[in-house]
C-alpha cells in the first residue's frame, strides 16, 4: 500500500494509467522481458514500491543478482501435490518413434504437443502427423478384422475409410491462435503442431506427450519451459527431444551441454544454474542478460565480483 507520487503515469498495454496507491509490482514470467523493459517499469513506480519477479527459469543475469545478494531470492522446491515429473528422452529424429509416442498417448485418451523451431515447418509437420494418424487407424482396423476372423468383403467396418486424424497448427501471430488453442483444449484435436508459442501460459492437463523437433536450436531454459506444458496433473507425462540424425557429429559443445542437462536435470532451479554456467551471467549494469565468461570461468568470476562489491560497500 505504498503511496504513489502525484501525477506519475505508466504505459501499460498501450494505455496511459495513473497510479494512485501502487504498493506492489509483480512481474510474471520474468525471463520473457528484456532489461530495458524491466528498467522502464521500475521508473514508472515510486521509490519504495516492492517488486516481485516470478520465473521457473530465471535468466542468467537475474539469477546472478540474487546469488550475489543484490536481490532477495525465494525458492519453491516442490511441485503441487500429485504431479509426476515428465519422463524425458533425447535422441535422433525418428518417424517410427514419433508415431509410437503419438499412438500411445492417443490410446490412453490423451493429446500431444508437437513443437518445431520455425513457423515454416508447421504445415509440413501437420501433414506428416495426419498421415501417421491415418496409418494408425488403418492398422487398428486391420487388427480388428483379424481378431474377428472375418473377411474384408463381409465386414462392413472394413469398407469405411479410416478416420483421418485431427491435427491443428498454431504459431505466434496467427490470426486464429486463441481459437485454435481453445479448440485443442476442448479435445477437438489429438495433436497441436506449433512453434514455441506454447512455451508459457498453457495449462492443458489432457496433453501429456510432448515432442520437440530440432531441440538443439532451442535454449536450455526455453526447452525446460516447453517441457512444463506436460505433466500438469497426476498422469505420467513424456517429453521427447529430437535432433537430426546427421547432427550428432556437428553439435556445438554448448548445444550438447544443453541437451545433456535437459536429460539429467528436472527442476527449474537446476536448469537455471546450468544455463548460467553455460551462457555466462551477462552485464550487471548493461542490457546483456547473458554473456560468455569462459576465459575466466564462472566460479572465479563470482569470487572476483563479490570482492569488488564488498569493496564498494566499504
GROMACS .gro file of C-alpha atoms in nm:
model
  314
    1UNK     CA    1   0.000   0.000   0.000
    2UNK     CA    2   0.282   0.241  -0.076
    3UNK     CA    3   0.185   0.599  -0.166
    4UNK     CA    4   0.226   0.671  -0.538
    5UNK     CA    5   0.374   1.005  -0.638
    6UNK     CA    6   0.119   1.256  -0.768
    7UNK     CA    7   0.075   1.252  -1.144
    8UNK     CA    8   0.306   0.957  -1.214
    9UNK     CA    9   0.189   0.765  -1.519
   10UNK     CA   10   0.275   0.443  -1.697
   11UNK     CA   11   0.207   0.296  -2.039
   12UNK     CA   12   0.055  -0.048  -1.990
   13UNK     CA   13  -0.076  -0.243  -2.291
   14UNK     CA   14  -0.083   0.074  -2.499
   15UNK     CA   15  -0.282   0.277  -2.242
   16UNK     CA   16  -0.179   0.556  -2.008
   17UNK     CA   17  -0.252   0.465  -1.647
   18UNK     CA   18  -0.206   0.690  -1.346
   19UNK     CA   19  -0.129   0.500  -1.026
   20UNK     CA   20  -0.283   0.624  -0.703
   21UNK     CA   21  -0.157   0.385  -0.432
   22UNK     CA   22   0.076   0.144  -0.605
   23UNK     CA   23   0.246  -0.075  -0.345
   24UNK     CA   24   0.347  -0.393  -0.528
   25UNK     CA   25   0.455  -0.478  -0.883
   26UNK     CA   26   0.451  -0.847  -0.981
   27UNK     CA   27   0.642  -0.947  -1.296
   28UNK     CA   28   0.529  -1.295  -1.401
   29UNK     CA   29   0.742  -1.498  -1.644
   30UNK     CA   30   1.023  -1.252  -1.581
   31UNK     CA   31   1.253  -1.429  -1.829
   32UNK     CA   32   1.031  -1.306  -2.114
   33UNK     CA   33   1.123  -0.941  -2.055
   34UNK     CA   34   1.435  -0.756  -2.160
   35UNK     CA   35   1.645  -0.540  -1.929
   36UNK     CA   36   1.515  -0.217  -2.082
   37UNK     CA   37   1.152  -0.325  -2.037
   38UNK     CA   38   1.209  -0.407  -1.671
   39UNK     CA   39   1.402  -0.085  -1.608
   40UNK     CA   40   1.124   0.113  -1.777
   41UNK     CA   41   0.871  -0.048  -1.545
   42UNK     CA   42   1.082   0.041  -1.242
   43UNK     CA   43   1.087   0.406  -1.348
   44UNK     CA   44   0.707   0.408  -1.353
   45UNK     CA   45   0.675   0.328  -0.986
   46UNK     CA   46   0.758   0.537  -0.681
   47UNK     CA   47   1.062   0.467  -0.463
   48UNK     CA   48   0.987   0.207  -0.200
   49UNK     CA   49   0.740   0.010  -0.411
   50UNK     CA   50   0.805  -0.363  -0.378
   51UNK     CA   51   0.882  -0.562  -0.695
   52UNK     CA   52   0.830  -0.939  -0.705
   53UNK     CA   53   0.966  -1.123  -1.011
   54UNK     CA   54   0.846  -1.477  -1.081
   55UNK     CA   55   1.014  -1.733  -1.305
   56UNK     CA   56   1.062  -2.108  -1.319
   57UNK     CA   57   1.390  -2.047  -1.503
   58UNK     CA   58   1.536  -1.704  -1.420
   59UNK     CA   59   1.767  -1.561  -1.683
   60UNK     CA   60   2.141  -1.572  -1.600
   61UNK     CA   61   2.162  -1.202  -1.512
   62UNK     CA   62   1.869  -1.218  -1.268
   63UNK     CA   63   1.997  -1.537  -1.106
   64UNK     CA   64   2.341  -1.386  -1.064
   65UNK     CA   65   2.196  -1.074  -0.897
   66UNK     CA   66   2.016  -1.300  -0.649
   67UNK     CA   67   2.318  -1.519  -0.580
   68UNK     CA   68   2.532  -1.211  -0.513
   69UNK     CA   69   2.280  -1.083  -0.262
   70UNK     CA   70   2.186  -0.778  -0.469
   71UNK     CA   71   1.830  -0.911  -0.491
   72UNK     CA   72   1.636  -1.126  -0.249
   73UNK     CA   73   1.565  -1.482  -0.352
   74UNK     CA   74   1.294  -1.731  -0.251
   75UNK     CA   75   1.256  -2.081  -0.394
   76UNK     CA   76   0.966  -2.321  -0.426
   77UNK     CA   77   1.134  -2.660  -0.421
   78UNK     CA   78   0.836  -2.891  -0.462
   79UNK     CA   79   0.565  -2.912  -0.730
   80UNK     CA   80   0.194  -2.915  -0.638
   81UNK     CA   81   0.086  -3.242  -0.470
   82UNK     CA   82   0.017  -3.531  -0.704
   83UNK     CA   83   0.220  -3.412  -1.002
   84UNK     CA   84   0.465  -3.652  -1.165
   85UNK     CA   85   0.775  -3.517  -1.339
   86UNK     CA   86   0.775  -3.589  -1.715
   87UNK     CA   87   0.997  -3.872  -1.834
   88UNK     CA   88   1.247  -3.718  -2.073
   89UNK     CA   89   1.407  -3.873  -2.382
   90UNK     CA   90   1.674  -3.710  -2.601
   91UNK     CA   91   1.778  -3.872  -2.927
   92UNK     CA   92   1.797  -3.874  -3.305
   93UNK     CA   93   1.488  -3.789  -3.508
   94UNK     CA   94   1.281  -4.099  -3.581
   95UNK     CA   95   0.941  -4.106  -3.751
   96UNK     CA   96   0.878  -4.452  -3.610
   97UNK     CA   97   0.940  -4.335  -3.255
   98UNK     CA   98   0.726  -4.026  -3.308
   99UNK     CA   99   0.443  -4.239  -3.442
  100UNK     CA  100   0.466  -4.475  -3.144
  101UNK     CA  101   0.466  -4.186  -2.897
  102UNK     CA  102   0.157  -4.030  -3.057
  103UNK     CA  103  -0.020  -4.367  -3.077
  104UNK     CA  104   0.050  -4.447  -2.712
  105UNK     CA  105  -0.084  -4.111  -2.595
  106UNK     CA  106  -0.399  -4.129  -2.807
  107UNK     CA  107  -0.465  -4.486  -2.691
  108UNK     CA  108  -0.490  -4.362  -2.332
  109UNK     CA  109  -0.722  -4.078  -2.433
  110UNK     CA  110  -0.464  -3.801  -2.422
  111UNK     CA  111  -0.332  -3.533  -2.654
  112UNK     CA  112   0.008  -3.438  -2.797
  113UNK     CA  113   0.212  -3.119  -2.840
  114UNK     CA  114   0.448  -3.124  -3.141
  115UNK     CA  115   0.687  -2.826  -3.136
  116UNK     CA  116   0.912  -2.709  -3.420
  117UNK     CA  117   1.168  -2.423  -3.420
  118UNK     CA  118   1.041  -2.249  -3.735
  119UNK     CA  119   0.697  -2.137  -3.848
  120UNK     CA  120   0.779  -2.260  -4.199
  121UNK     CA  121   0.787  -2.620  -4.069
  122UNK     CA  122   0.443  -2.621  -3.904
  123UNK     CA  123   0.227  -2.708  -4.205
  124UNK     CA  124   0.452  -2.985  -4.334
  125UNK     CA  125   0.466  -3.148  -3.991
  126UNK     CA  126   0.088  -3.128  -3.961
  127UNK     CA  127   0.059  -3.322  -4.287
  128UNK     CA  128   0.320  -3.573  -4.168
  129UNK     CA  129   0.130  -3.638  -3.846
  130UNK     CA  130  -0.203  -3.664  -4.027
  131UNK     CA  131  -0.051  -3.941  -4.240
  132UNK     CA  132   0.074  -4.113  -3.924
  133UNK     CA  133  -0.270  -4.098  -3.764
  134UNK     CA  134  -0.430  -4.237  -4.077
  135UNK     CA  135  -0.184  -4.529  -4.072
  136UNK     CA  136  -0.261  -4.585  -3.703
  137UNK     CA  137  -0.635  -4.600  -3.774
  138UNK     CA  138  -0.583  -4.835  -4.068
  139UNK     CA  139  -0.369  -5.068  -3.854
  140UNK     CA  140  -0.632  -5.070  -3.581
  141UNK     CA  141  -0.899  -5.160  -3.833
  142UNK     CA  142  -0.686  -5.440  -3.979
  143UNK     CA  143  -0.625  -5.580  -3.631
  144UNK     CA  144  -0.998  -5.579  -3.557
  145UNK     CA  145  -1.064  -5.772  -3.876
  146UNK     CA  146  -0.802  -6.033  -3.794
  147UNK     CA  147  -0.932  -6.071  -3.440
  148UNK     CA  148  -1.288  -6.121  -3.555
  149UNK     CA  149  -1.171  -6.368  -3.822
  150UNK     CA  150  -1.399  -6.209  -4.075
  151UNK     CA  151  -1.301  -6.133  -4.431
  152UNK     CA  152  -1.276  -5.779  -4.559
  153UNK     CA  153  -1.561  -5.846  -4.801
  154UNK     CA  154  -1.804  -5.948  -4.526
  155UNK     CA  155  -1.707  -5.683  -4.275
  156UNK     CA  156  -1.899  -5.357  -4.302
  157UNK     CA  157  -1.645  -5.167  -4.091
  158UNK     CA  158  -1.368  -5.261  -4.333
  159UNK     CA  159  -1.549  -5.089  -4.618
  160UNK     CA  160  -1.542  -4.750  -4.448
  161UNK     CA  161  -1.230  -4.533  -4.489
  162UNK     CA  162  -1.013  -4.494  -4.183
  163UNK     CA  163  -1.085  -4.175  -3.987
  164UNK     CA  164  -0.832  -3.905  -4.060
  165UNK     CA  165  -0.652  -3.784  -3.750
  166UNK     CA  166  -0.743  -3.443  -3.617
  167UNK     CA  167  -0.437  -3.216  -3.617
  168UNK     CA  168  -0.432  -2.838  -3.583
  169UNK     CA  169  -0.148  -2.590  -3.613
  170UNK     CA  170  -0.062  -2.268  -3.435
  171UNK     CA  171   0.215  -2.013  -3.419
  172UNK     CA  172   0.276  -1.666  -3.283
  173UNK     CA  173   0.093  -1.401  -3.484
  174UNK     CA  174  -0.158  -1.650  -3.625
  175UNK     CA  175  -0.492  -1.465  -3.666
  176UNK     CA  176  -0.681  -1.757  -3.508
  177UNK     CA  177  -0.421  -1.852  -3.247
  178UNK     CA  178  -0.651  -1.827  -2.945
  179UNK     CA  179  -0.936  -2.004  -3.122
  180UNK     CA  180  -0.711  -2.291  -3.226
  181UNK     CA  181  -0.565  -2.337  -2.878
  182UNK     CA  182  -0.917  -2.339  -2.733
  183UNK     CA  183  -1.019  -2.595  -2.995
  184UNK     CA  184  -0.733  -2.816  -2.879
  185UNK     CA  185  -0.825  -2.758  -2.514
  186UNK     CA  186  -1.181  -2.879  -2.581
  187UNK     CA  187  -1.042  -3.206  -2.714
  188UNK     CA  188  -1.145  -3.143  -3.075
  189UNK     CA  189  -0.797  -3.242  -3.196
  190UNK     CA  190  -0.546  -3.503  -3.088
  191UNK     CA  191  -0.229  -3.315  -3.185
  192UNK     CA  192  -0.130  -2.948  -3.176
  193UNK     CA  193   0.164  -2.864  -3.404
  194UNK     CA  194   0.315  -2.530  -3.308
  195UNK     CA  195   0.619  -2.315  -3.262
  196UNK     CA  196   0.746  -2.224  -2.914
  197UNK     CA  197   0.439  -2.001  -2.874
  198UNK     CA  198   0.308  -2.264  -2.630
  199UNK     CA  199   0.610  -2.210  -2.404
  200UNK     CA  200   0.420  -2.019  -2.136
  201UNK     CA  201   0.069  -1.979  -2.005
  202UNK     CA  202  -0.096  -2.306  -2.111
  203UNK     CA  203  -0.243  -2.547  -1.858
  204UNK     CA  204  -0.394  -2.836  -2.055
  205UNK     CA  205  -0.398  -3.142  -1.827
  206UNK     CA  206  -0.507  -3.383  -2.102
  207UNK     CA  207  -0.195  -3.314  -2.311
  208UNK     CA  208   0.077  -3.537  -2.165
  209UNK     CA  209   0.310  -3.615  -2.452
  210UNK     CA  210   0.548  -3.352  -2.586
  211UNK     CA  211   0.760  -3.391  -2.900
  212UNK     CA  212   1.019  -3.124  -2.985
  213UNK     CA  213   1.194  -3.136  -3.321
  214UNK     CA  214   1.544  -2.991  -3.371
  215UNK     CA  215   1.578  -2.943  -2.996
  216UNK     CA  216   1.939  -2.826  -3.036
  217UNK     CA  217   1.809  -2.498  -3.182
  218UNK     CA  218   1.630  -2.401  -2.859
  219UNK     CA  219   1.779  -2.258  -2.542
  220UNK     CA  220   1.805  -2.472  -2.229
  221UNK     CA  221   1.563  -2.267  -2.019
  222UNK     CA  222   1.325  -2.247  -2.314
  223UNK     CA  223   1.324  -2.626  -2.352
  224UNK     CA  224   1.250  -2.665  -1.981
  225UNK     CA  225   0.963  -2.416  -2.007
  226UNK     CA  226   0.821  -2.609  -2.305
  227UNK     CA  227   0.860  -2.936  -2.113
  228UNK     CA  228   0.646  -2.775  -1.843
  229UNK     CA  229   0.342  -2.785  -2.074
  230UNK     CA  230   0.300  -3.155  -1.995
  231UNK     CA  231   0.273  -3.329  -1.661
  232UNK     CA  232   0.026  -3.078  -1.521
  233UNK     CA  233  -0.167  -3.339  -1.324
  234UNK     CA  234  -0.117  -3.687  -1.173
  235UNK     CA  235  -0.089  -3.870  -1.509
  236UNK     CA  236   0.262  -3.968  -1.619
  237UNK     CA  237   0.384  -3.739  -1.897
  238UNK     CA  238   0.651  -3.796  -2.162
  239UNK     CA  239   0.879  -3.543  -2.331
  240UNK     CA  240   1.075  -3.635  -2.644
  241UNK     CA  241   1.351  -3.405  -2.770
  242UNK     CA  242   1.482  -3.495  -3.114
  243UNK     CA  243   1.781  -3.372  -3.311
  244UNK     CA  244   1.852  -3.451  -3.679
  245UNK     CA  245   2.023  -3.788  -3.714
  246UNK     CA  246   2.311  -3.624  -3.903
  247UNK     CA  247   2.360  -3.358  -3.632
  248UNK     CA  248   2.521  -3.589  -3.376
  249UNK     CA  249   2.873  -3.514  -3.501
  250UNK     CA  250   2.814  -3.144  -3.573
  251UNK     CA  251   2.653  -3.028  -3.248
  252UNK     CA  252   2.837  -2.744  -3.079
  253UNK     CA  253   2.971  -2.803  -2.731
  254UNK     CA  254   2.708  -2.569  -2.585
  255UNK     CA  255   2.426  -2.746  -2.768
  256UNK     CA  256   2.545  -3.083  -2.639
  257UNK     CA  257   2.569  -2.940  -2.286
  258UNK     CA  258   2.212  -2.809  -2.310
  259UNK     CA  259   2.071  -3.143  -2.422
  260UNK     CA  260   2.268  -3.339  -2.163
  261UNK     CA  261   2.146  -3.103  -1.890
  262UNK     CA  262   1.787  -3.130  -2.008
  263UNK     CA  263   1.807  -3.508  -1.988
  264UNK     CA  264   1.970  -3.510  -1.645
  265UNK     CA  265   1.809  -3.218  -1.461
  266UNK     CA  266   1.447  -3.182  -1.360
  267UNK     CA  267   1.389  -2.863  -1.157
  268UNK     CA  268   1.386  -2.506  -1.280
  269UNK     CA  269   1.648  -2.411  -1.022
  270UNK     CA  270   1.889  -2.676  -1.153
  271UNK     CA  271   1.821  -2.575  -1.513
  272UNK     CA  272   1.870  -2.203  -1.442
  273UNK     CA  273   2.203  -2.263  -1.268
  274UNK     CA  274   2.326  -2.481  -1.555
  275UNK     CA  275   2.210  -2.219  -1.806
  276UNK     CA  276   2.407  -1.959  -1.611
  277UNK     CA  277   2.718  -2.177  -1.624
  278UNK     CA  278   2.680  -2.237  -1.999
  279UNK     CA  279   2.584  -1.889  -2.116
  280UNK     CA  280   2.752  -1.665  -1.865
  281UNK     CA  281   2.592  -1.406  -1.639
  282UNK     CA  282   2.566  -1.103  -1.866
  283UNK     CA  283   2.616  -0.745  -1.754
  284UNK     CA  284   2.524  -0.622  -1.407
  285UNK     CA  285   2.471  -0.265  -1.528
  286UNK     CA  286   2.418  -0.307  -1.903
  287UNK     CA  287   2.146  -0.458  -2.121
  288UNK     CA  288   2.300  -0.803  -2.178
  289UNK     CA  289   2.118  -1.073  -1.981
  290UNK     CA  290   2.374  -1.343  -2.057
  291UNK     CA  291   2.734  -1.342  -2.167
  292UNK     CA  292   3.041  -1.555  -2.231
  293UNK     CA  293   3.281  -1.579  -1.935
  294UNK     CA  294   3.463  -1.894  -2.042
  295UNK     CA  295   3.802  -1.719  -2.038
  296UNK     CA  296   3.767  -1.663  -1.664
  297UNK     CA  297   3.529  -1.936  -1.550
  298UNK     CA  298   3.210  -1.869  -1.362
  299UNK     CA  299   3.338  -1.964  -1.015
  300UNK     CA  300   3.636  -1.730  -1.034
  301UNK     CA  301   3.418  -1.460  -1.188
  302UNK     CA  302   3.175  -1.473  -0.892
  303UNK     CA  303   3.463  -1.457  -0.641
  304UNK     CA  304   3.606  -1.150  -0.816
  305UNK     CA  305   3.265  -0.984  -0.841
  306UNK     CA  306   3.178  -1.043  -0.474
  307UNK     CA  307   3.515  -0.898  -0.373
  308UNK     CA  308   3.455  -0.588  -0.587
  309UNK     CA  309   3.106  -0.540  -0.447
  310UNK     CA  310   3.238  -0.579  -0.092
  311UNK     CA  311   3.497  -0.307  -0.156
  312UNK     CA  312   3.227  -0.077  -0.296
  313UNK     CA  313   3.012  -0.121   0.015
  314UNK     CA  314   3.308  -0.031   0.237
   0.00000   0.00000   0.00000
